[in-house]
Amino acid sequence: MTAAAESTLTLDRRFARELAELAVPWQAEEAPAPELLVFNEALAADLGLDPAYLRSPEGVRLLVGNHVPDGATPVAQAYAGHQFGGYSPLLGDGRALLLGEVTDRRGRIRDIHLKGSGRTPFARAGDGRAVVGPMLREYLVSEAMHALGIPTTRSLAVVATGRQVRREGMLPGAVLTRVAGSHLRVGSFQYARATENFGLLRRLADHAIARHYPDAAEAENPYLELFRSVVSAQASLVARWMLVGFVHGVMNTDNMTISGETIDYGPCAFMDAFNPGAVFSSIDVSGRYAYANQPVLAEWNLARLAEAMLPLIDEDQEKAVTPAVEALGAFRGQYSAAWSGGMRAKLGIADAAAGDEAASAVVDGAIAILKDGPVDYTLFFRNLGKAARGDVRPVRGMVLDLAAFDSWVAQWQALGPDQELMDSVNPAYIPRNHLVEEALAAATGGDLDLVNRLLEAVTEPFTERPGLERYAEGAPEDFGSYMTFCGT
Ligand code: AMP
Ligand code: MG
């Protein structure tokens, strides 16, 4: 390692400094034989980090938390959270560490965070570890989401630790190095509120404003404005999930960010056939976080955030409730506008005026066809783009009720759909469940070729490329009903 390489990495400790009550200084567990499995060269460059250094033995030790640059203070973050509706007053990073912050090439502050770096004081019964499959899964899905233009935490690297971890059997351990605008969660505010330390709650809100919504500082009531900003960011985020068919799977308040980034990819999945009730997580037995419930549950989580923020909104709690409820009330309209606008873009009719009845009827008709199903959600829109170019066969071949479809297509075509717009918003490649599973199984056995190939497809999702045909196809018929497990 050269001094020059080292000097490219300075980690700030802004969170640890400003919010010490939420930060427990901690060290990562020693990885016996760290080996870099995947590395995000482009992201490293965006962060102003030296890729060659991060690939070096010391750089890889840094990526698992075993080499701590001078001046850095890794911390486990404290937070609370409603998990499946039940409140846990103390969750926190049980197996994760915030290494510190960097300023990226665009001048933005970014957290560098580890997942799977060993037990912390918040570990409860957990072993503090993570395994190769689920960490590569987060890497693949988060990078796919980013490429789809959806706000998300990013993945810088997955490093195998060289340690076997007990799950159902023994599996190879790994650490994910994650990058985020911040790791502030709804649960961070719940935790701060529960301490009854008003100064802490206010510092947390000020920190969130400075990092994510600096304009709120100028508002008449900056904290109310912060809440409004989070409501808007989440309304837009969840609309984007819905538009690509993404099911987060575990939308607990500790897994919802203040920044509006998607976070904590666990039992998530993209649905294949359109199904409002789609649930993939084995632990979501009641279907609380089913596809169609996501906007409702996001709003529920935001109500929990409002409760935590009430003392900031007005000293008089009675007086705080009305503006908080009003601010939360904006969620539905913002969500609907974001979803409708996005759906019109998917159908190539974004130019239609908001109140245009013909356009609304075409959107409703498309949803009716999907519901009539089973129709692969992603392929339906991609093939519809081909119909806009004159070849209606691929999409027509997907539906059962041809008469209904033909009359809908005529209505749609009368609006002059924009083919290019459609191809720029309807992905050809998403991390489909069968593709993710085959790639992770191979990687767990030591072969990363399929992970790399899938990454190649999903990180450029809108441009169909020769050689990637099987990545654009729907799930094989024998794939059956897919389940994801929280054994992350
Ligand atoms: P998640 O469902 O991944 O968002 O995690 C919920 C909570 O469980 C967080 O507080 C995690 O830090 C904690 N957790 C999950 N897995 C482990 C583990 N293997 N060891 C310790 N804590 C864990
Ligand atoms: Mg979590």
Coordinates of C-alpha atoms and ligand atoms in Angstrom, one line a residue:
M1 CA 0.0 0.0 0.0
T2 CA 1.3 3.4 -0.9
A3 CA 0.8 6.6 1.1
A4 CA -0.9 8.1 -1.9
A5 CA -3.5 5.3 -2.0
E6 CA -4.3 5.6 1.7
S7 CA -4.7 9.4 1.4
T8 CA -7.6 9.0 -0.9
L9 CA -9.7 7.7 1.9
T10 CA -10.7 10.0 4.7
L11 CA -13.7 9.0 6.7
D12 CA -15.6 11.7 8.5
R13 CA -17.4 10.9 11.7
R14 CA -20.2 13.3 11.5
F15 CA -23.0 11.0 12.7
A16 CA -20.9 9.7 15.6
R17 CA -20.0 13.3 16.6
E18 CA -23.4 14.9 16.3
L19 CA -25.5 12.0 17.5
A20 CA -23.3 10.3 20.1
E21 CA -26.4 8.9 21.9
L22 CA -27.3 6.9 18.8
A23 CA -23.8 5.7 18.1
V24 CA -21.9 3.0 19.9
P25 CA -18.2 2.9 18.9
W26 CA -17.5 -0.6 17.9
Q27 CA -15.1 -2.8 15.9
A28 CA -15.8 -5.4 13.2
E29 CA -15.0 -9.0 13.9
E30 CA -11.8 -10.2 12.3
A31 CA -12.4 -11.9 8.9
P32 CA -10.0 -14.9 8.8
A33 CA -9.5 -14.9 5.0
P34 CA -11.2 -12.0 3.3
E35 CA -11.7 -12.4 -0.4
L36 CA -13.3 -9.8 -2.7
L37 CA -16.2 -11.4 -4.6
V38 CA -17.7 -8.4 -6.3
F39 CA -16.6 -4.8 -6.4
N40 CA -18.4 -1.8 -7.8
E41 CA -15.6 0.0 -9.7
A42 CA -17.9 2.8 -11.0
L43 CA -19.4 3.5 -7.6
A44 CA -15.9 3.6 -6.0
A45 CA -14.9 6.2 -8.6
D46 CA -18.1 8.3 -7.9
L47 CA -17.2 8.3 -4.3
G48 CA -13.7 9.6 -5.1
L49 CA -12.1 6.4 -3.8
D50 CA -9.2 4.6 -5.4
P51 CA -10.4 1.3 -6.8
A52 CA -6.8 -0.1 -7.0
Y53 CA -6.4 0.6 -3.3
L54 CA -9.7 -1.0 -2.4
R55 CA -8.7 -4.1 -4.3
S56 CA -5.4 -4.3 -2.5
P57 CA -5.1 -6.6 0.6
E58 CA -5.3 -3.6 2.9
G59 CA -8.3 -2.2 0.9
V60 CA -10.1 -5.5 1.2
R61 CA -9.5 -5.4 5.0
L62 CA -11.0 -1.9 5.0
L63 CA -14.1 -3.2 3.2
V64 CA -14.7 -5.7 6.0
G65 CA -13.9 -3.2 8.8
N66 CA -10.6 -4.8 9.8
H67 CA -8.5 -1.9 8.7
V68 CA -9.8 1.3 10.2
P69 CA -8.3 4.4 8.6
D70 CA -6.8 7.0 10.9
G71 CA -9.4 9.2 12.5
A72 CA -12.4 7.0 11.7
T73 CA -14.8 5.8 14.4
P74 CA -16.9 2.9 13.3
V75 CA -20.2 2.8 15.2
A76 CA -23.3 0.6 15.6
Q77 CA -26.4 2.8 15.3
A78 CA -29.2 2.6 17.7
Y79 CA -32.8 2.6 16.5
A80 CA -36.2 1.3 17.4
G81 CA -38.9 0.1 15.1
H82 CA -42.4 -1.3 14.5
Q83 CA -41.8 -4.8 13.1
F84 CA -44.9 -6.2 11.5
G85 CA -46.9 -3.7 13.5
G86 CA -45.4 -4.6 16.9
Y87 CA -43.1 -2.0 18.5
S88 CA -39.6 -3.0 19.5
P89 CA -38.0 -0.2 21.6
L90 CA -34.5 -1.3 20.9
L91 CA -33.3 -2.8 17.6
G92 CA -30.1 -1.1 16.3
D93 CA -27.3 -2.5 14.1
G94 CA -27.0 -6.0 15.4
R95 CA -24.6 -7.0 12.7
A96 CA -23.7 -3.8 11.0
L97 CA -21.4 -0.8 11.4
L98 CA -21.3 2.7 10.1
L99 CA -17.6 3.2 9.2
G100 CA -18.1 6.9 8.6
E101 CA -18.9 9.3 5.8
V102 CA -17.2 10.4 2.6
T103 CA -17.9 13.3 0.3
D104 CA -18.5 12.0 -3.2
R105 CA -17.5 13.6 -6.5
R106 CA -20.7 15.6 -6.6
G107 CA -20.1 17.0 -3.1
R108 CA -22.7 14.7 -1.5
I109 CA -22.1 13.1 1.9
R110 CA -22.3 9.3 1.7
D111 CA -22.3 6.8 4.5
I112 CA -19.9 3.8 4.2
H113 CA -21.6 1.0 6.1
L114 CA -20.9 -2.7 6.7
K115 CA -23.5 -5.5 7.0
G116 CA -22.4 -8.8 8.4
S117 CA -19.4 -7.4 10.3
G118 CA -20.0 -9.3 13.6
R119 CA -22.0 -9.0 16.8
T120 CA -22.6 -5.6 18.3
P121 CA -24.3 -4.6 21.6
F122 CA -27.5 -4.7 19.6
A123 CA -27.1 -8.3 18.4
R124 CA -29.5 -9.9 20.9
A125 CA -29.5 -13.6 20.0
G126 CA -28.1 -13.0 16.5
D127 CA -24.6 -14.1 15.5
G128 CA -23.8 -10.8 13.9
R129 CA -22.9 -12.4 10.6
A130 CA -24.2 -12.6 7.1
V131 CA -23.7 -15.1 4.3
V132 CA -22.6 -14.9 0.7
G133 CA -26.0 -15.5 -0.9
P134 CA -28.1 -12.8 0.8
M135 CA -25.3 -10.2 0.6
L136 CA -24.9 -10.8 -3.2
R137 CA -28.7 -10.6 -3.4
E138 CA -28.7 -7.1 -1.8
Y139 CA -25.8 -6.2 -4.1
L140 CA -27.7 -7.4 -7.2
V141 CA -31.1 -6.0 -6.4
S142 CA -29.9 -2.6 -5.0
E143 CA -27.7 -2.0 -8.1
A144 CA -30.6 -3.0 -10.3
M145 CA -32.9 -0.6 -8.5
H146 CA -30.3 2.2 -9.0
A147 CA -30.1 1.4 -12.7
L148 CA -33.9 1.6 -12.9
G149 CA -33.6 5.2 -11.5
I150 CA -35.1 4.3 -8.1
P151 CA -33.6 5.9 -5.0
T152 CA -31.7 3.3 -3.1
T153 CA -28.7 2.5 -1.0
R154 CA -25.9 1.3 -3.2
S155 CA -23.5 -1.7 -3.0
L156 CA -19.8 -1.1 -3.1
A157 CA -18.5 -4.6 -2.5
V158 CA -19.2 -8.1 -1.2
V159 CA -16.2 -9.7 0.6
A160 CA -16.3 -13.4 1.6
T161 CA -14.9 -13.6 5.2
G162 CA -13.4 -17.0 4.9
R163 CA -15.6 -18.1 7.8
Q164 CA -18.3 -20.7 7.7
V165 CA -21.6 -19.4 9.2
R166 CA -24.3 -21.6 10.8
R167 CA -27.7 -21.1 9.0
E168 CA -29.6 -24.2 7.8
G169 CA -26.3 -26.0 7.6
M170 CA -23.0 -24.2 7.2
L171 CA -22.7 -21.4 4.6
P172 CA -19.8 -19.1 3.6
G173 CA -19.8 -15.8 5.5
A174 CA -19.7 -12.4 3.8
V175 CA -19.7 -8.7 4.5
L176 CA -21.5 -6.2 2.2
T177 CA -20.1 -2.7 2.0
R178 CA -23.1 -0.5 1.5
V179 CA -23.2 3.2 0.6
A180 CA -26.2 5.5 1.4
G181 CA -27.2 9.1 1.6
S182 CA -27.6 8.2 5.3
H183 CA -28.8 5.4 7.5
L184 CA -31.4 7.6 9.3
R185 CA -34.6 5.6 9.6
V186 CA -38.1 6.2 10.8
G187 CA -36.9 4.0 13.7
S188 CA -34.1 6.4 14.5
F189 CA -36.7 9.1 15.3
Q190 CA -38.8 6.6 17.2
Y191 CA -35.8 5.7 19.3
A192 CA -34.8 9.3 19.9
R193 CA -38.4 10.2 20.9
A194 CA -38.6 7.3 23.3
T195 CA -35.5 8.5 25.2
E196 CA -37.5 11.7 26.2
N197 CA -34.3 13.6 25.4
F198 CA -35.7 16.5 23.4
G199 CA -32.3 17.8 22.6
L200 CA -31.4 14.6 21.0
L201 CA -34.6 14.5 18.9
R202 CA -33.9 18.0 17.7
R203 CA -30.3 17.3 16.9
L204 CA -31.4 14.2 14.9
A205 CA -33.9 16.3 13.0
D206 CA -31.3 19.0 12.3
H207 CA -28.9 16.4 11.1
A208 CA -31.6 15.0 8.8
I209 CA -32.4 18.5 7.4
A210 CA -28.8 19.3 6.8
R211 CA -28.1 16.1 5.0
H212 CA -31.3 15.6 3.0
Y213 CA -33.6 18.6 3.0
P214 CA -31.5 21.7 3.5
D215 CA -34.4 23.9 2.1
A216 CA -36.5 22.9 5.1
A217 CA -34.2 24.9 7.3
E218 CA -35.6 28.1 5.7
A219 CA -39.2 27.1 6.3
E220 CA -41.4 28.8 9.0
N221 CA -41.5 25.4 10.8
P222 CA -38.4 23.5 9.7
Y223 CA -39.4 20.3 11.5
L224 CA -42.9 20.2 10.0
E225 CA -41.2 20.9 6.6
L226 CA -38.8 18.0 7.3
F227 CA -41.8 15.7 7.9
R228 CA -43.5 16.9 4.7
S229 CA -40.3 16.3 2.8
V230 CA -40.1 12.7 4.0
V231 CA -43.8 12.1 3.2
S232 CA -43.1 13.4 -0.4
A233 CA -39.9 11.3 -0.8
Q234 CA -41.6 8.1 0.4
A235 CA -44.8 8.7 -1.8
S236 CA -42.5 9.0 -4.8
L237 CA -40.4 6.1 -3.8
V238 CA -43.2 3.6 -3.2
A239 CA -44.9 4.7 -6.5
R240 CA -41.6 3.8 -8.2
W241 CA -41.5 0.4 -6.5
M242 CA -45.1 -0.3 -7.6
L243 CA -44.3 0.8 -11.2
V244 CA -41.5 -1.8 -11.6
G245 CA -43.3 -4.5 -9.6
F246 CA -41.0 -4.5 -6.7
V247 CA -42.1 -6.0 -3.3
H248 CA -39.8 -4.9 -0.5
G249 CA -41.1 -7.6 1.8
V250 CA -40.2 -6.1 5.2
M251 CA -41.4 -2.5 5.4
N252 CA -40.9 -2.2 9.1
T253 CA -40.3 1.3 10.4
D254 CA -36.6 0.5 11.0
N255 CA -36.3 -0.4 7.3
M256 CA -37.7 2.9 6.0
T257 CA -35.3 5.8 5.5
I258 CA -35.7 9.5 6.1
S259 CA -33.8 10.2 2.8
G260 CA -36.3 8.3 0.7
E261 CA -33.9 5.7 -0.4
T262 CA -34.8 2.0 -0.5
I263 CA -33.0 0.2 2.3
D264 CA -32.5 -3.3 3.7
Y265 CA -33.0 -5.7 0.9
G266 CA -34.0 -8.9 2.6
P267 CA -36.9 -11.0 1.4
C268 CA -37.6 -8.6 -1.5
A269 CA -38.5 -9.7 -5.0
F270 CA -39.8 -8.5 -8.3
M271 CA -43.1 -10.1 -9.1
D272 CA -43.3 -12.1 -12.3
A273 CA -47.0 -12.4 -13.0
F274 CA -49.0 -9.3 -12.0
N275 CA -50.6 -10.1 -8.7
P276 CA -51.8 -7.4 -6.2
G277 CA -51.5 -9.9 -3.4
A278 CA -47.9 -10.9 -4.2
V279 CA -46.0 -11.8 -1.1
F280 CA -42.6 -13.5 -1.2
S281 CA -41.3 -13.4 2.3
S282 CA -41.8 -16.6 4.3
I283 CA -42.3 -14.7 7.5
D284 CA -45.0 -12.4 6.1
V285 CA -47.7 -14.9 6.8
S286 CA -50.5 -12.3 7.0
G287 CA -49.5 -10.6 3.8
R288 CA -49.0 -7.3 5.6
Y289 CA -46.3 -6.2 3.1
A290 CA -48.0 -7.7 -0.1
Y291 CA -47.4 -5.7 -3.3
A292 CA -50.7 -3.8 -3.2
N293 CA -50.4 -3.0 0.5
Q294 CA -47.1 -1.1 0.1
P295 CA -48.5 2.4 -0.2
V296 CA -50.8 1.8 2.7
L297 CA -48.0 0.5 4.9
A298 CA -45.7 3.4 3.9
E299 CA -48.4 5.8 5.0
W300 CA -48.8 3.8 8.3
N301 CA -45.0 4.1 8.9
L302 CA -45.1 7.8 8.2
A303 CA -47.8 8.1 10.9
R304 CA -45.4 6.6 13.3
L305 CA -42.7 9.1 12.2
A306 CA -45.2 11.9 12.8
E307 CA -45.9 10.7 16.3
A308 CA -42.2 10.6 17.0
M309 CA -41.8 14.1 15.6
L310 CA -44.8 15.8 17.4
P311 CA -42.7 17.5 20.1
L312 CA -40.6 19.1 17.4
I313 CA -43.6 20.3 15.4
D314 CA -45.1 22.3 18.3
E315 CA -44.3 22.6 22.0
D316 CA -48.0 22.1 22.6
Q317 CA -48.7 18.5 21.6
E318 CA -52.4 19.3 20.9
K319 CA -51.4 22.0 18.5
A320 CA -48.9 19.8 16.8
V321 CA -51.4 17.1 15.8
T322 CA -53.4 19.2 13.3
P323 CA -50.5 20.2 11.0
A324 CA -48.9 16.7 11.3
V325 CA -52.2 15.1 10.2
E326 CA -52.5 17.6 7.4
A327 CA -49.0 16.9 6.2
L328 CA -49.5 13.2 6.3
G329 CA -52.7 13.7 4.4
A330 CA -50.7 14.8 1.4
F331 CA -49.3 11.3 1.0
R332 CA -52.2 9.8 -0.9
G333 CA -52.5 12.5 -3.5
Q334 CA -48.7 12.6 -4.0
Y335 CA -48.5 8.8 -4.3
S336 CA -51.4 8.7 -6.8
A337 CA -50.0 11.5 -8.9
A338 CA -46.6 9.8 -9.0
W339 CA -48.1 6.4 -9.8
S340 CA -50.4 7.7 -12.5
G341 CA -47.7 9.8 -14.1
G342 CA -45.4 6.8 -14.1
M343 CA -48.0 4.5 -15.5
R344 CA -48.7 6.9 -18.3
A345 CA -45.0 7.0 -19.1
K346 CA -45.0 3.1 -19.1
L347 CA -47.9 3.3 -21.6
G348 CA -46.1 6.0 -23.7
I349 CA -48.9 8.5 -23.1
A350 CA -47.2 10.9 -20.7
D351 CA -48.2 13.9 -22.7
A352 CA -51.9 13.4 -22.0
A353 CA -53.2 16.1 -19.7
A354 CA -53.7 15.0 -16.1
G355 CA -57.5 15.1 -16.3
D356 CA -57.6 13.5 -19.8
E357 CA -60.3 10.9 -19.6
A358 CA -59.2 8.8 -22.5
A359 CA -55.8 8.5 -20.9
S360 CA -57.3 7.5 -17.6
A361 CA -59.4 4.9 -19.3
V362 CA -56.4 3.4 -21.0
V363 CA -54.5 3.2 -17.7
D364 CA -57.6 1.5 -16.1
G365 CA -57.9 -0.8 -19.0
A366 CA -54.2 -1.9 -18.8
I367 CA -54.7 -2.7 -15.1
A368 CA -57.8 -4.7 -15.9
I369 CA -55.9 -6.8 -18.5
L370 CA -53.1 -7.4 -16.0
K371 CA -55.6 -8.4 -13.3
D372 CA -57.3 -10.7 -15.7
G373 CA -53.9 -12.4 -16.0
P374 CA -51.8 -14.2 -15.4
V375 CA -49.6 -11.8 -17.3
D376 CA -45.9 -11.2 -16.7
Y377 CA -45.8 -7.6 -15.5
T378 CA -42.4 -6.6 -16.9
L379 CA -42.8 -8.3 -20.2
F380 CA -46.3 -6.9 -20.8
F381 CA -44.9 -3.4 -20.9
R382 CA -41.8 -4.2 -22.7
N383 CA -43.8 -6.1 -25.4
L384 CA -46.3 -3.3 -25.5
G385 CA -43.4 -1.1 -26.6
K386 CA -43.0 -3.5 -29.6
A387 CA -46.7 -3.0 -30.3
A388 CA -46.2 0.7 -30.3
R389 CA -43.6 0.0 -33.1
G390 CA -46.2 -1.9 -35.1
D391 CA -45.7 -5.5 -33.8
V392 CA -48.6 -6.3 -31.6
R393 CA -48.1 -10.1 -31.6
P394 CA -45.7 -10.5 -28.6
V395 CA -48.0 -8.7 -26.2
R396 CA -51.2 -10.1 -27.8
G397 CA -49.7 -13.6 -27.3
M398 CA -49.6 -13.0 -23.5
V399 CA -53.3 -12.4 -22.8
L400 CA -56.3 -14.6 -22.6
D401 CA -59.2 -12.4 -23.5
L402 CA -58.2 -11.3 -27.0
A403 CA -61.4 -9.4 -27.8
A404 CA -61.0 -7.3 -24.7
F405 CA -57.4 -6.8 -25.5
D406 CA -57.9 -5.8 -29.1
S407 CA -60.4 -3.1 -28.1
W408 CA -58.1 -1.8 -25.4
V409 CA -55.2 -1.7 -27.9
A410 CA -57.2 0.3 -30.3
Q411 CA -58.0 2.8 -27.6
W412 CA -54.4 3.0 -26.5
Q413 CA -53.0 3.4 -30.1
A414 CA -55.4 6.2 -30.7
L415 CA -53.5 8.2 -28.1
G416 CA -50.3 7.9 -30.2
P417 CA -48.0 6.1 -27.7
D418 CA -44.4 7.3 -27.7
Q419 CA -42.2 4.2 -28.3
E420 CA -39.0 5.7 -27.2
L421 CA -40.4 6.9 -23.9
M422 CA -41.8 3.4 -23.3
D423 CA -38.4 1.7 -23.9
S424 CA -36.8 4.2 -21.6
V425 CA -39.0 3.4 -18.6
N426 CA -40.0 -0.3 -19.2
P427 CA -37.0 -2.4 -18.3
A428 CA -36.1 -5.5 -20.4
Y429 CA -34.0 -6.8 -17.6
I430 CA -34.9 -7.0 -13.9
P431 CA -33.4 -9.3 -11.3
R432 CA -36.0 -12.0 -11.8
N433 CA -36.3 -14.5 -9.0
H434 CA -35.2 -17.6 -10.9
L435 CA -32.2 -15.7 -12.3
V436 CA -31.2 -14.4 -8.8
E437 CA -31.6 -17.9 -7.3
E438 CA -29.5 -19.6 -9.9
A439 CA -26.8 -17.0 -9.7
L440 CA -26.7 -17.1 -5.9
A441 CA -26.6 -20.9 -5.8
A442 CA -23.6 -20.9 -8.1
A443 CA -21.9 -18.1 -6.2
T444 CA -22.4 -20.0 -2.9
G445 CA -20.6 -22.8 -4.6
G446 CA -17.7 -20.5 -5.6
D447 CA -18.7 -19.6 -9.2
L448 CA -19.4 -15.9 -9.7
D449 CA -20.0 -16.0 -13.5
L450 CA -23.8 -16.0 -13.3
V451 CA -23.8 -13.2 -10.7
N452 CA -21.6 -11.1 -13.0
R453 CA -23.7 -11.9 -16.1
L454 CA -26.9 -11.0 -14.3
L455 CA -25.3 -7.8 -13.0
E456 CA -24.3 -6.9 -16.5
A457 CA -27.9 -7.3 -17.6
V458 CA -29.7 -5.5 -14.8
T459 CA -27.3 -2.6 -14.5
E460 CA -28.3 -1.5 -18.0
P461 CA -31.9 -2.5 -17.9
F462 CA -33.4 -0.6 -20.8
T463 CA -31.1 -1.6 -23.6
E464 CA -31.7 -5.0 -25.0
R465 CA -28.4 -6.6 -26.0
P466 CA -27.5 -9.7 -27.9
G467 CA -26.4 -12.6 -25.8
L468 CA -28.7 -11.6 -22.9
E469 CA -31.9 -13.0 -24.4
R470 CA -32.6 -15.4 -21.5
Y471 CA -32.4 -12.5 -19.0
A472 CA -35.3 -10.8 -20.8
E473 CA -37.6 -13.9 -20.6
G474 CA -40.2 -14.6 -18.0
A475 CA -39.9 -17.2 -15.3
P476 CA -40.0 -20.8 -16.5
E477 CA -43.4 -22.4 -16.0
D478 CA -42.1 -24.9 -13.5
F479 CA -40.6 -22.2 -11.3
G480 CA -43.7 -22.3 -9.2
S481 CA -44.5 -20.0 -6.3
Y482 CA -41.4 -18.3 -5.1
M483 CA -40.5 -17.8 -1.4
T484 CA -37.8 -15.7 0.1
F485 CA -36.4 -16.3 3.5
C486 CA -35.3 -13.9 6.1
G487 CA -32.4 -16.1 6.9
T488 CA -30.2 -13.3 5.8
Ligands
AMP1 P1 -33.6 -6.7 9.3 O1 -34.8 -7.5 9.2 O2 -32.4 -7.2 8.5 O3 -33.8 -5.2 9.0 O4 -33.0 -6.8 10.8 C1 -33.8 -6.5 11.9 C2 -33.0 -6.4 13.1 O5 -32.3 -7.6 13.4 C3 -31.8 -5.4 13.1 O6 -31.7 -4.8 14.3 C4 -30.6 -6.2 12.7 O7 -29.4 -5.6 13.1 C5 -30.9 -7.5 13.5 N1 -30.3 -8.7 12.9 C6 -30.6 -9.3 11.8 N2 -29.8 -10.4 11.6 C7 -28.9 -10.4 12.6 C8 -27.8 -11.3 12.9 N3 -27.5 -12.3 12.2 N4 -27.1 -11.0 14.0 C9 -27.5 -9.9 14.8 N5 -28.5 -9.1 14.5 C10 -29.2 -9.3 13.4
MG2 MG -33.2 -3.6 8.9

